[in-house]
Short mmCIF file of C-alpha atoms and ligand atoms in Angstrom, two decimals:
data_model
loop_
_atom_site.label_atom_id
_atom_site.label_comp_id
_atom_site.label_asym_id
_atom_site.label_seq_id
_atom_site.Cartn_x
_atom_site.Cartn_y
_atom_site.Cartn_z
CA MET A 175 5.76 -30.63 7.87
CA GLU A 176 2.97 -27.85 8.57
CA PRO A 177 1.34 -26.48 5.40
CA PRO A 178 2.11 -23.04 4.03
CA CYS A 179 0.00 -20.16 6.31
CA PRO A 180 -2.23 -18.20 4.11
CA VAL A 181 -1.58 -15.03 2.11
CA PHE A 182 -2.91 -11.25 2.07
CA ASP A 183 -1.40 -8.61 -0.40
CA SER A 184 -1.63 -5.67 1.03
CA HIS A 185 -1.16 -3.35 -1.66
CA VAL A 186 -2.24 -4.08 -5.09
CA HIS A 187 -4.51 -2.13 -8.06
CA ILE A 188 -7.25 -2.94 -9.99
CA PHE A 189 -8.83 -0.68 -13.08
CA PRO A 190 -12.23 -0.39 -14.19
CA ASP A 191 -12.58 -2.90 -17.38
CA ASN A 192 -12.74 -0.88 -20.15
CA ILE A 193 -9.85 1.35 -19.05
CA GLY A 194 -7.45 -1.14 -16.96
CA ALA A 195 -5.13 -2.42 -20.15
CA ARG A 196 -4.28 1.55 -20.98
CA VAL A 197 -3.46 2.49 -18.06
CA VAL A 198 -1.53 -0.19 -17.42
CA ALA A 199 0.00 -0.25 -20.76
CA GLN A 200 1.40 3.99 -20.15
CA VAL A 201 2.12 3.63 -16.82
CA ALA A 202 4.74 0.42 -17.80
CA VAL A 203 6.44 2.40 -20.21
CA GLY A 204 9.88 3.26 -18.89
CA LEU A 205 10.16 1.12 -16.35
CA PRO A 206 12.43 -1.59 -15.67
CA LEU A 207 9.20 -4.62 -15.18
CA GLN A 208 6.51 -6.47 -17.42
CA PRO A 209 3.46 -5.93 -15.83
CA SER A 210 1.60 -9.32 -14.14
CA TYR A 211 -1.65 -8.93 -15.79
CA ASP A 212 -3.76 -6.63 -17.78
CA GLY A 213 -4.87 -4.19 -14.42
CA THR A 214 -8.55 -5.72 -14.38
CA ARG A 215 -10.00 -7.35 -11.32
CA ALA A 216 -10.26 -10.89 -13.26
CA GLY A 217 -6.83 -10.42 -14.26
CA LEU A 218 -6.00 -10.23 -10.59
CA LEU A 219 -7.57 -12.60 -9.43
CA ARG A 220 -6.37 -14.90 -11.73
CA THR A 221 -2.71 -14.27 -10.94
CA MET A 222 -3.86 -14.63 -7.39
CA ALA A 223 -5.00 -17.74 -7.73
CA ALA A 224 -1.52 -19.14 -9.56
CA ALA A 225 0.23 -17.54 -7.01
CA GLY A 226 -1.82 -18.54 -3.71
CA ILE A 227 -3.30 -15.54 -2.45
CA ALA A 228 -6.12 -15.68 -0.16
CA GLY A 229 -7.13 -11.73 -0.48
CA SER A 230 -5.89 -8.21 -1.48
CA LEU A 231 -6.32 -4.70 -0.53
CA ASN A 232 -6.74 -2.56 -3.45
CA ALA A 233 -4.90 0.87 -3.94
CA PRO A 234 -6.39 3.29 -6.33
CA VAL A 235 -4.91 6.71 -6.47
CA ALA A 236 -7.05 9.37 -7.83
CA THR A 237 -4.26 11.86 -9.94
CA ARG A 238 -6.86 14.94 -9.77
CA ALA A 239 -9.83 16.18 -6.99
CA ASP A 240 -12.11 15.81 -9.64
CA GLN A 241 -11.80 11.97 -9.94
CA VAL A 242 -12.13 11.06 -5.88
CA ALA A 243 -15.96 11.11 -5.32
CA THR A 244 -15.88 8.80 -8.36
CA ILE A 245 -13.09 6.78 -7.52
CA ASN A 246 -14.29 6.00 -4.17
CA THR A 247 -18.35 4.76 -5.68
CA TRP A 248 -16.38 2.23 -7.70
CA ALA A 249 -13.91 1.44 -5.19
CA ALA A 250 -17.16 0.31 -2.73
CA ALA A 251 -18.96 -1.97 -5.18
CA GLN A 252 -15.01 -3.87 -6.13
CA ASN A 253 -14.60 -3.78 -2.24
CA ARG A 254 -15.75 -7.53 -1.90
CA TRP A 255 -13.54 -10.81 -0.83
CA PRO A 256 -11.26 -12.04 -1.86
CA MET A 257 -10.05 -8.62 -3.11
CA LEU A 258 -11.21 -5.62 -0.92
CA SER A 259 -10.32 -1.91 -1.64
CA LEU A 260 -9.36 0.96 -0.21
CA GLY A 261 -10.29 4.35 -1.29
CA ALA A 262 -8.98 7.29 -2.75
CA MET A 263 -7.71 11.52 -2.07
CA HIS A 264 -6.53 14.30 -3.48
CA PRO A 265 -5.26 17.13 -0.85
CA ASP A 266 -6.95 19.64 -3.35
CA LEU A 267 -10.23 18.13 -2.60
CA PRO A 268 -12.22 21.37 -1.44
CA ASP A 269 -14.13 19.54 1.11
CA ALA A 270 -11.88 15.97 1.90
CA PRO A 271 -13.16 15.15 5.76
CA ALA A 272 -16.81 15.44 4.09
CA GLU A 273 -15.68 12.77 1.35
CA LEU A 274 -13.54 11.00 4.06
CA ARG A 275 -16.70 10.39 6.31
CA ARG A 276 -18.51 9.15 2.64
CA VAL A 277 -15.55 6.57 2.26
CA LYS A 278 -16.17 5.21 5.91
CA GLU A 279 -19.96 5.11 4.93
CA LEU A 280 -19.30 2.89 1.80
CA GLY A 281 -17.24 0.42 4.28
CA LEU A 282 -14.06 1.05 2.60
CA PRO A 283 -11.43 0.70 5.50
CA GLY A 284 -9.24 3.97 4.19
CA ILE A 285 -7.29 5.53 1.38
CA LYS A 286 -4.77 5.91 -0.71
CA MET A 287 -2.34 8.95 -1.39
CA HIS A 288 0.29 9.03 -4.08
CA PRO A 289 2.70 12.30 -2.75
CA GLU A 290 4.26 11.79 -6.34
CA TYR A 291 1.21 11.98 -8.82
CA GLN A 292 -0.56 13.92 -6.19
CA ALA A 293 2.40 16.80 -5.46
CA PHE A 294 2.40 17.04 -1.42
CA ALA A 295 5.08 16.32 1.10
CA PRO A 296 3.03 14.52 3.76
CA ASP A 297 4.11 16.74 6.89
CA GLU A 298 2.95 19.80 4.63
CA ALA A 299 0.03 21.89 7.07
CA ARG A 300 -3.22 21.42 3.94
CA LEU A 301 -2.55 17.71 4.82
CA VAL A 302 -3.80 18.12 8.48
CA PRO A 303 -7.74 17.71 8.09
CA ILE A 304 -6.99 15.08 6.02
CA TRP A 305 -4.81 13.34 8.72
CA ARG A 306 -7.36 14.16 11.20
CA THR A 307 -10.39 12.74 9.82
CA CYS A 308 -8.99 9.86 8.87
CA ARG A 309 -7.34 9.33 12.58
CA ASP A 310 -10.90 10.65 13.98
CA LEU A 311 -12.77 7.80 12.06
CA GLY A 312 -10.12 5.05 12.16
CA LEU A 313 -9.37 4.76 8.52
CA ILE A 314 -6.22 3.82 7.66
CA VAL A 315 -3.80 5.62 5.31
CA LEU A 316 -1.52 3.45 2.80
CA LEU A 317 0.92 6.14 1.42
CA HIS A 318 3.46 5.88 -1.65
CA ALA A 319 7.20 6.13 -0.11
CA GLY A 320 10.36 6.94 -1.63
CA ASN A 321 11.56 7.44 -5.08
CA ASP A 322 8.92 6.78 -8.11
CA TRP A 323 10.59 5.57 -10.57
CA GLN A 324 8.55 7.67 -13.10
CA PHE A 325 9.51 10.87 -11.75
CA GLN A 326 12.55 11.90 -10.90
CA PRO A 327 14.39 12.52 -7.44
CA PRO A 328 14.40 14.21 -5.04
CA CYS A 329 11.15 12.59 -4.06
CA ARG A 330 8.27 14.21 -1.48
CA ALA A 331 7.70 11.28 0.77
CA ALA A 332 10.82 11.08 2.14
CA PRO A 333 11.13 9.07 5.75
CA ALA A 334 11.83 11.76 7.47
CA ALA A 335 8.79 13.67 6.14
CA ILE A 336 7.08 10.76 7.30
CA ALA A 337 8.40 10.33 10.45
CA ARG A 338 7.31 13.66 11.62
CA VAL A 339 3.29 13.00 9.98
CA VAL A 340 3.30 9.68 12.35
CA ARG A 341 5.18 11.55 15.50
CA ALA A 342 2.33 14.13 15.03
CA TRP A 343 -0.70 11.70 14.73
CA PRO A 344 -0.19 9.34 17.29
CA GLY A 345 -3.82 7.05 16.78
CA LEU A 346 -3.82 7.45 13.17
CA THR A 347 -2.97 3.79 11.45
CA PHE A 348 -0.47 4.48 8.66
CA ILE A 349 1.03 2.05 6.26
CA ALA A 350 4.19 3.35 4.40
CA ALA A 351 4.54 1.81 1.13
CA HIS A 352 7.71 0.23 -0.12
CA PHE A 353 9.24 -0.71 3.35
CA GLY A 354 9.13 3.52 3.96
CA GLY A 355 11.78 4.53 0.79
CA THR A 356 12.04 3.27 -2.84
CA ASP A 357 16.58 3.57 -3.02
CA LEU A 358 16.14 5.68 0.27
CA TRP A 359 17.13 2.89 2.83
CA ASP A 360 19.71 4.77 4.61
CA ASP A 361 17.32 7.51 6.04
CA VAL A 362 14.34 4.54 6.50
CA ALA A 363 17.07 3.08 8.37
CA ARG A 364 17.45 6.37 10.33
CA GLU A 365 14.27 7.79 10.19
CA LEU A 366 11.40 5.14 10.05
CA LEU A 367 11.88 1.99 11.59
CA GLY A 368 10.66 0.96 15.33
CA LEU A 369 7.82 3.80 14.68
CA PRO A 370 4.37 3.04 15.22
CA LEU A 371 3.63 3.02 11.38
CA TYR A 372 3.42 -0.66 9.28
CA LEU A 373 5.69 -0.89 6.44
CA ASP A 374 4.62 -3.09 3.59
CA THR A 375 7.26 -5.12 1.22
CA SER A 376 6.73 -4.21 -2.40
CA PHE A 377 9.81 -3.04 -4.14
CA THR A 378 11.95 -4.79 -1.57
CA VAL A 379 11.51 -8.90 -1.82
CA GLY A 380 13.57 -9.46 -4.47
CA TYR A 381 15.37 -6.26 -5.00
CA LEU A 382 17.51 -6.28 -1.40
CA PRO A 383 19.51 -8.04 -0.36
CA GLU A 384 18.52 -11.12 2.00
CA ALA A 385 20.88 -9.87 4.98
CA GLN A 386 19.50 -6.07 4.59
CA PHE A 387 15.74 -7.19 4.16
CA LEU A 388 15.87 -9.41 7.36
CA LEU A 389 17.94 -6.78 9.44
CA MET A 390 15.13 -4.24 8.61
CA VAL A 391 12.22 -6.19 8.96
CA ARG A 392 13.75 -7.05 12.59
CA LYS A 393 14.81 -3.27 13.70
CA HIS A 394 10.97 -2.22 12.60
CA GLY A 395 9.38 -5.54 14.24
CA ALA A 396 7.59 -8.37 12.06
CA ASP A 397 4.44 -7.47 13.79
CA ARG A 398 4.28 -3.98 11.71
CA VAL A 399 5.11 -5.48 8.24
CA LEU A 400 2.92 -6.57 5.71
CA PHE A 401 3.47 -8.64 2.73
CA ALA A 402 2.95 -6.83 -1.03
CA THR A 403 3.13 -7.10 -4.14
CA ASP A 404 2.22 -3.59 -5.60
CA ALA A 405 1.19 -6.15 -8.69
CA PRO A 406 0.66 -5.44 -11.27
CA TRP A 407 3.98 -4.52 -10.62
CA GLN A 408 5.73 -6.56 -8.98
CA ASP A 409 4.98 -10.29 -10.64
CA PRO A 410 2.84 -11.97 -7.36
CA PRO A 411 3.96 -15.55 -7.30
CA VAL A 412 7.71 -14.93 -7.97
CA THR A 413 7.90 -12.15 -5.24
CA LEU A 414 5.99 -14.14 -2.91
CA ALA A 415 8.17 -17.40 -3.51
CA ALA A 416 10.87 -15.09 -3.13
CA PHE A 417 9.29 -14.34 0.39
CA ARG A 418 8.95 -18.04 1.26
CA ARG A 419 12.45 -18.36 0.68
CA LEU A 420 14.05 -15.81 3.42
CA THR A 421 15.11 -17.38 6.78
CA LEU A 422 12.33 -15.63 8.43
CA THR A 423 10.73 -17.78 11.73
CA PRO A 424 7.10 -19.42 11.26
CA ASP A 425 6.01 -17.10 13.72
CA GLU A 426 7.62 -13.47 11.22
CA GLN A 427 6.63 -15.13 8.22
CA HIS A 428 2.95 -15.58 9.65
CA ALA A 429 2.21 -12.24 10.49
CA ILE A 430 3.81 -10.87 7.67
CA LEU A 431 1.85 -12.60 5.54
CA TRP A 432 -1.77 -12.85 6.64
CA GLY A 433 -1.58 -12.25 10.67
CA ASN A 434 -0.42 -8.45 10.89
CA ALA A 435 -3.70 -7.33 8.00
CA GLU A 436 -5.78 -9.92 9.71
CA ARG A 437 -5.51 -8.04 12.47
CA LEU A 438 -5.34 -4.12 10.53
CA LEU A 439 -8.11 -5.01 8.02
CA GLY A 440 -10.43 -7.10 9.95
CA PHE A 441 -11.40 -9.28 7.60
CA GLY A 442 -12.23 -12.60 8.93
CA ASP A 443 -16.05 -11.50 9.00
CA LYS A 444 -15.81 -10.64 5.20
CA ARG A 445 -14.38 -13.46 4.24
CA GLN A 446 -17.74 -15.18 3.28
ZN1 ZN B 254 1.40 0.86 -5.97
#
């Protein structure tokens, strides 16, 4: 038997040590789940070790524009194997392209944005400078997609709005979290599957029926699907065990667990 392939978790969250436990406890109120660690880097690394996850990607969300620069400076200090980090961005930041150039100079691979916490729709005109600059600088955009259980539907990050951005910005590397739209699977199938964007698996494995998940992976293409847990919101050991039980082919498993993220983030040379 071959050893199981290495695993990269493309969507996790940590917070500065002094606020991690408080932020995680606050966000967890009213959610139908138990956080899997205390929101700190050390807590995440322990959970990754317990799960057998080799590397991960932190996805910081700025809830106010005036937090963006501070978060990015912090994220750059955290951006080291085995936990790489995206930067933050906010649609209300006055000179977003300048901060995106700083994100690039800091060595961060891209940004995370969250349409609910940041009150925007992906296809609004005011986002154009952000999408254009990310495309020009080769920065990845990870976008929350679909419903967020903290907010009342309808959601701002609907699959149709995401599809319009993907079509409008060829060359922009776009990852839609939660397989393109939590709770909106008919819209995801109609609007997004097969388009040139990446979809992460957070809140699908363990939530969707296996047959439906496999159908979605194969309709979209396993070469554009990224294993992700949104930890601490899903439990990495439980989620990875559930993923390994799926009847994917070894090639599909390898692509989703490791190969696609390695190609996207180029972490081969960051692993020392
Ligand atoms: Zn998340």
